[in-house]
C-alpha cells in the first residue's frame, strides 16, 4: 500500500491542495468488506449555511462524514477560485497513514460553479477565526452530519 504524502490525525479532514479538493478519512483500519461496499457510488453533498461550507459524504459502510472548508484559510485560494471545473479526491487511510482506498472525480462545470459561487460568497465575509470556530462548533452540536443535507447546494454521485 502506498503511503499518504501528508501525516494526518485520526478522523476526517479536507483541504484544497494544488488543483483539487482532498477529503481524507483516517481510521485504525479498513476491512475488506468495508472497502468492497465502496464499489457503489457514494453521495457527496456540498452544503452551505451561515457562511460555512461543508461537504457531507455518505454511502458504503462509512458513517456520514462532514468536512468543513474555509476558503479564507486555504493556501491555494487564488488557484481554487480560478477553476472552471473542480476535482475532488477521497482517501481512506489506516493508522499507519497508508492509502487503503481512493477515488477522484471531476465535477461538471455546472456543479463546480454552484460550489464556487458559495466559496466566493464565503471569501467576502469578514473572517474572524474564533467566531468561525464557534459557528462550526454550533453547527456540529446542532446537527448530525446527515442532517446538514437540508442545506445542500449541490449533490454529487461519487
PDB file of C-alpha atoms in Angstrom:
ATOM      1  CA  UNK A   1       0.000   0.000   0.000  1.00  0.00           C
ATOM      2  CA  UNK A   2       1.137   3.474  -0.852  1.00  0.00           C
ATOM      3  CA  UNK A   3       1.777   5.954   1.950  1.00  0.00           C
ATOM      4  CA  UNK A   4      -0.228   9.200   2.027  1.00  0.00           C
ATOM      5  CA  UNK A   5       2.106  12.187   1.402  1.00  0.00           C
ATOM      6  CA  UNK A   6       0.923  14.110   4.479  1.00  0.00           C
ATOM      7  CA  UNK A   7       0.773  12.973   8.088  1.00  0.00           C
ATOM      8  CA  UNK A   8      -2.773  13.406   9.395  1.00  0.00           C
ATOM      9  CA  UNK A   9      -4.582  12.733  12.658  1.00  0.00           C
ATOM     10  CA  UNK A  10      -7.394  10.208  13.080  1.00  0.00           C
ATOM     11  CA  UNK A  11     -10.760  11.395  11.864  1.00  0.00           C
ATOM     12  CA  UNK A  12     -11.778  13.366   8.803  1.00  0.00           C
ATOM     13  CA  UNK A  13     -10.068  16.397   7.285  1.00  0.00           C
ATOM     14  CA  UNK A  14     -10.101  18.206   3.975  1.00  0.00           C
ATOM     15  CA  UNK A  15      -8.237  20.888   2.079  1.00  0.00           C
ATOM     16  CA  UNK A  16      -7.753  22.217  -1.417  1.00  0.00           C
ATOM     17  CA  UNK A  17      -4.187  21.433  -2.490  1.00  0.00           C
ATOM     18  CA  UNK A  18      -2.614  22.443  -5.815  1.00  0.00           C
ATOM     19  CA  UNK A  19      -5.519  21.647  -8.119  1.00  0.00           C
ATOM     20  CA  UNK A  20      -8.119  19.636  -6.224  1.00  0.00           C
ATOM     21  CA  UNK A  21     -10.044  19.089  -3.021  1.00  0.00           C
ATOM     22  CA  UNK A  22      -8.720  16.252  -0.863  1.00  0.00           C
ATOM     23  CA  UNK A  23     -11.122  14.620   1.586  1.00  0.00           C
ATOM     24  CA  UNK A  24      -9.376  12.250   3.964  1.00  0.00           C
ATOM     25  CA  UNK A  25     -10.818   9.793   6.455  1.00  0.00           C
ATOM     26  CA  UNK A  26      -8.279   8.118   8.725  1.00  0.00           C
ATOM     27  CA  UNK A  27      -9.269   5.158  10.871  1.00  0.00           C
ATOM     28  CA  UNK A  28      -7.452   2.374  12.706  1.00  0.00           C
ATOM     29  CA  UNK A  29      -8.048   0.013   9.798  1.00  0.00           C
ATOM     30  CA  UNK A  30     -10.409  -0.684   6.893  1.00  0.00           C
ATOM     31  CA  UNK A  31     -11.844  -4.195   6.480  1.00  0.00           C
ATOM     32  CA  UNK A  32     -12.101  -5.722   3.016  1.00  0.00           C
ATOM     33  CA  UNK A  33     -15.897  -5.855   3.461  1.00  0.00           C
ATOM     34  CA  UNK A  34     -15.974  -2.087   4.099  1.00  0.00           C
ATOM     35  CA  UNK A  35     -13.856  -1.365   1.041  1.00  0.00           C
ATOM     36  CA  UNK A  36     -15.959  -3.703  -1.128  1.00  0.00           C
ATOM     37  CA  UNK A  37     -19.075  -1.663  -0.270  1.00  0.00           C
ATOM     38  CA  UNK A  38     -17.444   1.397  -1.829  1.00  0.00           C
ATOM     39  CA  UNK A  39     -17.941  -0.048  -5.308  1.00  0.00           C
ATOM     40  CA  UNK A  40     -21.418   1.503  -5.229  1.00  0.00           C
ATOM     41  CA  UNK A  41     -21.442   5.265  -5.720  1.00  0.00           C
ATOM     42  CA  UNK A  42     -21.164   7.424  -2.622  1.00  0.00           C
ATOM     43  CA  UNK A  43     -23.214  10.573  -2.146  1.00  0.00           C
ATOM     44  CA  UNK A  44     -21.298  13.797  -1.646  1.00  0.00           C
ATOM     45  CA  UNK A  45     -23.360  16.835  -0.715  1.00  0.00           C
ATOM     46  CA  UNK A  46     -21.963  20.351  -0.745  1.00  0.00           C
ATOM     47  CA  UNK A  47     -23.837  22.285   1.917  1.00  0.00           C
ATOM     48  CA  UNK A  48     -23.675  25.988   2.680  1.00  0.00           C
ATOM     49  CA  UNK A  49     -25.169  27.642   5.750  1.00  0.00           C
ATOM     50  CA  UNK A  50     -24.212  30.607   7.933  1.00  0.00           C
ATOM     51  CA  UNK A  51     -21.315  31.328   5.525  1.00  0.00           C
ATOM     52  CA  UNK A  52     -19.837  27.912   6.282  1.00  0.00           C
ATOM     53  CA  UNK A  53     -19.051  25.417   3.510  1.00  0.00           C
ATOM     54  CA  UNK A  54     -19.472  21.742   4.385  1.00  0.00           C
ATOM     55  CA  UNK A  55     -19.038  18.595   2.334  1.00  0.00           C
ATOM     56  CA  UNK A  56     -21.087  15.640   3.640  1.00  0.00           C
ATOM     57  CA  UNK A  57     -20.090  12.179   2.446  1.00  0.00           C
ATOM     58  CA  UNK A  58     -22.484   9.221   2.749  1.00  0.00           C
ATOM     59  CA  UNK A  59     -22.535   5.671   1.488  1.00  0.00           C
ATOM     60  CA  UNK A  60     -20.946   2.278   1.687  1.00  0.00           C
ATOM     61  CA  UNK A  61     -20.010   1.379   5.230  1.00  0.00           C
ATOM     62  CA  UNK A  62     -18.811   4.915   6.016  1.00  0.00           C
ATOM     63  CA  UNK A  63     -20.777   6.798   8.633  1.00  0.00           C
ATOM     64  CA  UNK A  64     -21.915  10.175   7.330  1.00  0.00           C
ATOM     65  CA  UNK A  65     -18.798  12.314   7.461  1.00  0.00           C
ATOM     66  CA  UNK A  66     -18.735  16.091   7.437  1.00  0.00           C
ATOM     67  CA  UNK A  67     -15.796  18.096   6.110  1.00  0.00           C
ATOM     68  CA  UNK A  68     -15.690  21.834   6.862  1.00  0.00           C
ATOM     69  CA  UNK A  69     -13.931  24.125   4.418  1.00  0.00           C
ATOM     70  CA  UNK A  70     -12.981  27.763   4.883  1.00  0.00           C
ATOM     71  CA  UNK A  71     -11.617  29.442   1.774  1.00  0.00           C
ATOM     72  CA  UNK A  72     -10.058  32.175   3.889  1.00  0.00           C
ATOM     73  CA  UNK A  73      -7.692  29.631   5.442  1.00  0.00           C
ATOM     74  CA  UNK A  74      -6.815  27.960   2.130  1.00  0.00           C
ATOM     75  CA  UNK A  75      -3.223  28.404   0.942  1.00  0.00           C
ATOM     76  CA  UNK A  76      -4.335  27.742  -2.649  1.00  0.00           C
ATOM     77  CA  UNK A  77      -7.326  30.137  -2.595  1.00  0.00           C
ATOM     78  CA  UNK A  78      -6.395  32.013  -5.778  1.00  0.00           C
ATOM     79  CA  UNK A  79      -5.901  28.780  -7.736  1.00  0.00           C
ATOM     80  CA  UNK A  80      -9.192  27.404  -6.419  1.00  0.00           C
ATOM     81  CA  UNK A  81     -11.223  30.439  -7.429  1.00  0.00           C
ATOM     82  CA  UNK A  82      -9.771  30.318 -10.973  1.00  0.00           C
ATOM     83  CA  UNK A  83     -11.053  26.762 -11.540  1.00  0.00           C
ATOM     84  CA  UNK A  84     -13.841  26.164 -14.048  1.00  0.00           C
ATOM     85  CA  UNK A  85     -14.283  22.528 -13.055  1.00  0.00           C
ATOM     86  CA  UNK A  86     -13.468  21.154  -9.635  1.00  0.00           C
ATOM     87  CA  UNK A  87     -11.759  17.861  -8.873  1.00  0.00           C
ATOM     88  CA  UNK A  88     -12.384  16.033  -5.617  1.00  0.00           C
ATOM     89  CA  UNK A  89     -10.329  13.120  -4.335  1.00  0.00           C
ATOM     90  CA  UNK A  90     -11.353  10.930  -1.412  1.00  0.00           C
ATOM     91  CA  UNK A  91      -8.793   8.918   0.559  1.00  0.00           C
ATOM     92  CA  UNK A  92      -9.302   6.278   3.228  1.00  0.00           C
ATOM     93  CA  UNK A  93      -6.182   5.872   5.360  1.00  0.00           C
ATOM     94  CA  UNK A  94      -5.255   3.358   8.027  1.00  0.00           C
ATOM     95  CA  UNK A  95      -3.482   4.181  11.296  1.00  0.00           C
ATOM     96  CA  UNK A  96      -0.085   3.881   9.570  1.00  0.00           C
ATOM     97  CA  UNK A  97      -1.070   6.581   7.063  1.00  0.00           C
ATOM     98  CA  UNK A  98      -1.332   4.063   4.222  1.00  0.00           C
ATOM     99  CA  UNK A  99      -3.876   4.631   1.451  1.00  0.00           C
ATOM    100  CA  UNK A 100      -6.404   1.800   1.631  1.00  0.00           C
ATOM    101  CA  UNK A 101      -8.744   3.252  -0.986  1.00  0.00           C
ATOM    102  CA  UNK A 102      -9.007   6.397  -3.086  1.00  0.00           C
ATOM    103  CA  UNK A 103     -11.192   7.784  -5.811  1.00  0.00           C
ATOM    104  CA  UNK A 104     -11.052  11.027  -7.780  1.00  0.00           C
ATOM    105  CA  UNK A 105     -13.885  12.721  -9.631  1.00  0.00           C
ATOM    106  CA  UNK A 106     -14.118  15.787 -11.836  1.00  0.00           C
ATOM    107  CA  UNK A 107     -17.347  17.698 -11.341  1.00  0.00           C
ATOM    108  CA  UNK A 108     -19.328  19.178 -14.197  1.00  0.00           C
ATOM    109  CA  UNK A 109     -18.951  22.888 -14.936  1.00  0.00           C
ATOM    110  CA  UNK A 110     -22.469  23.463 -13.559  1.00  0.00           C
ATOM    111  CA  UNK A 111     -21.770  21.594 -10.294  1.00  0.00           C
ATOM    112  CA  UNK A 112     -18.449  23.386  -9.953  1.00  0.00           C
ATOM    113  CA  UNK A 113     -19.979  26.816 -10.492  1.00  0.00           C
ATOM    114  CA  UNK A 114     -22.585  26.285  -7.752  1.00  0.00           C
ATOM    115  CA  UNK A 115     -19.824  25.395  -5.285  1.00  0.00           C
ATOM    116  CA  UNK A 116     -17.520  28.183  -6.432  1.00  0.00           C
ATOM    117  CA  UNK A 117     -20.333  30.755  -6.096  1.00  0.00           C
ATOM    118  CA  UNK A 118     -20.698  29.811  -2.421  1.00  0.00           C
ATOM    119  CA  UNK A 119     -16.932  29.922  -1.876  1.00  0.00           C
ATOM    120  CA  UNK A 120     -16.754  33.386  -3.470  1.00  0.00           C
ATOM    121  CA  UNK A 121     -19.507  34.468  -1.093  1.00  0.00           C
ATOM    122  CA  UNK A 122     -17.588  32.944   1.841  1.00  0.00           C
ATOM    123  CA  UNK A 123     -14.458  34.816   0.748  1.00  0.00           C
ATOM    124  CA  UNK A 124     -16.310  38.135   1.070  1.00  0.00           C
ATOM    125  CA  UNK A 125     -17.256  37.537   4.709  1.00  0.00           C
ATOM    126  CA  UNK A 126     -15.038  39.249   7.243  1.00  0.00           C
ATOM    127  CA  UNK A 127     -13.029  36.379   8.712  1.00  0.00           C
ATOM    128  CA  UNK A 128     -12.690  36.129  12.463  1.00  0.00           C
ATOM    129  CA  UNK A 129     -11.041  32.773  13.346  1.00  0.00           C
ATOM    130  CA  UNK A 130     -12.567  32.464  16.826  1.00  0.00           C
ATOM    131  CA  UNK A 131     -16.036  33.358  15.581  1.00  0.00           C
ATOM    132  CA  UNK A 132     -15.718  30.865  12.700  1.00  0.00           C
ATOM    133  CA  UNK A 133     -14.692  28.091  15.124  1.00  0.00           C
ATOM    134  CA  UNK A 134     -17.637  28.884  17.412  1.00  0.00           C
ATOM    135  CA  UNK A 135     -20.033  28.811  14.450  1.00  0.00           C
ATOM    136  CA  UNK A 136     -18.654  25.426  13.324  1.00  0.00           C
ATOM    137  CA  UNK A 137     -18.983  24.024  16.855  1.00  0.00           C
ATOM    138  CA  UNK A 138     -22.565  25.318  16.961  1.00  0.00           C
ATOM    139  CA  UNK A 139     -23.454  23.583  13.710  1.00  0.00           C
ATOM    140  CA  UNK A 140     -21.743  20.365  14.838  1.00  0.00           C
ATOM    141  CA  UNK A 141     -23.657  20.353  18.135  1.00  0.00           C
ATOM    142  CA  UNK A 142     -26.987  21.172  16.454  1.00  0.00           C
ATOM    143  CA  UNK A 143     -26.832  18.709  13.539  1.00  0.00           C
ATOM    144  CA  UNK A 144     -25.696  15.199  12.809  1.00  0.00           C
ATOM    145  CA  UNK A 145     -23.728  15.189   9.527  1.00  0.00           C
ATOM    146  CA  UNK A 146     -26.618  13.670   7.539  1.00  0.00           C
ATOM    147  CA  UNK A 147     -28.964  16.396   8.834  1.00  0.00           C
ATOM    148  CA  UNK A 148     -26.827  19.018   7.086  1.00  0.00           C
ATOM    149  CA  UNK A 149     -28.094  17.728   3.732  1.00  0.00           C
ATOM    150  CA  UNK A 150     -31.063  20.081   4.018  1.00  0.00           C
ATOM    151  CA  UNK A 151     -28.536  22.859   3.289  1.00  0.00           C
ATOM    152  CA  UNK A 152     -27.238  21.090   0.156  1.00  0.00           C
ATOM    153  CA  UNK A 153     -26.453  23.384  -2.747  1.00  0.00           C
ATOM    154  CA  UNK A 154     -25.186  20.508  -4.884  1.00  0.00           C
ATOM    155  CA  UNK A 155     -25.307  16.713  -4.591  1.00  0.00           C
ATOM    156  CA  UNK A 156     -22.826  14.524  -6.426  1.00  0.00           C
ATOM    157  CA  UNK A 157     -22.687  10.780  -7.046  1.00  0.00           C
ATOM    158  CA  UNK A 158     -19.108   9.930  -6.204  1.00  0.00           C
TER     159      UNK A 158
END
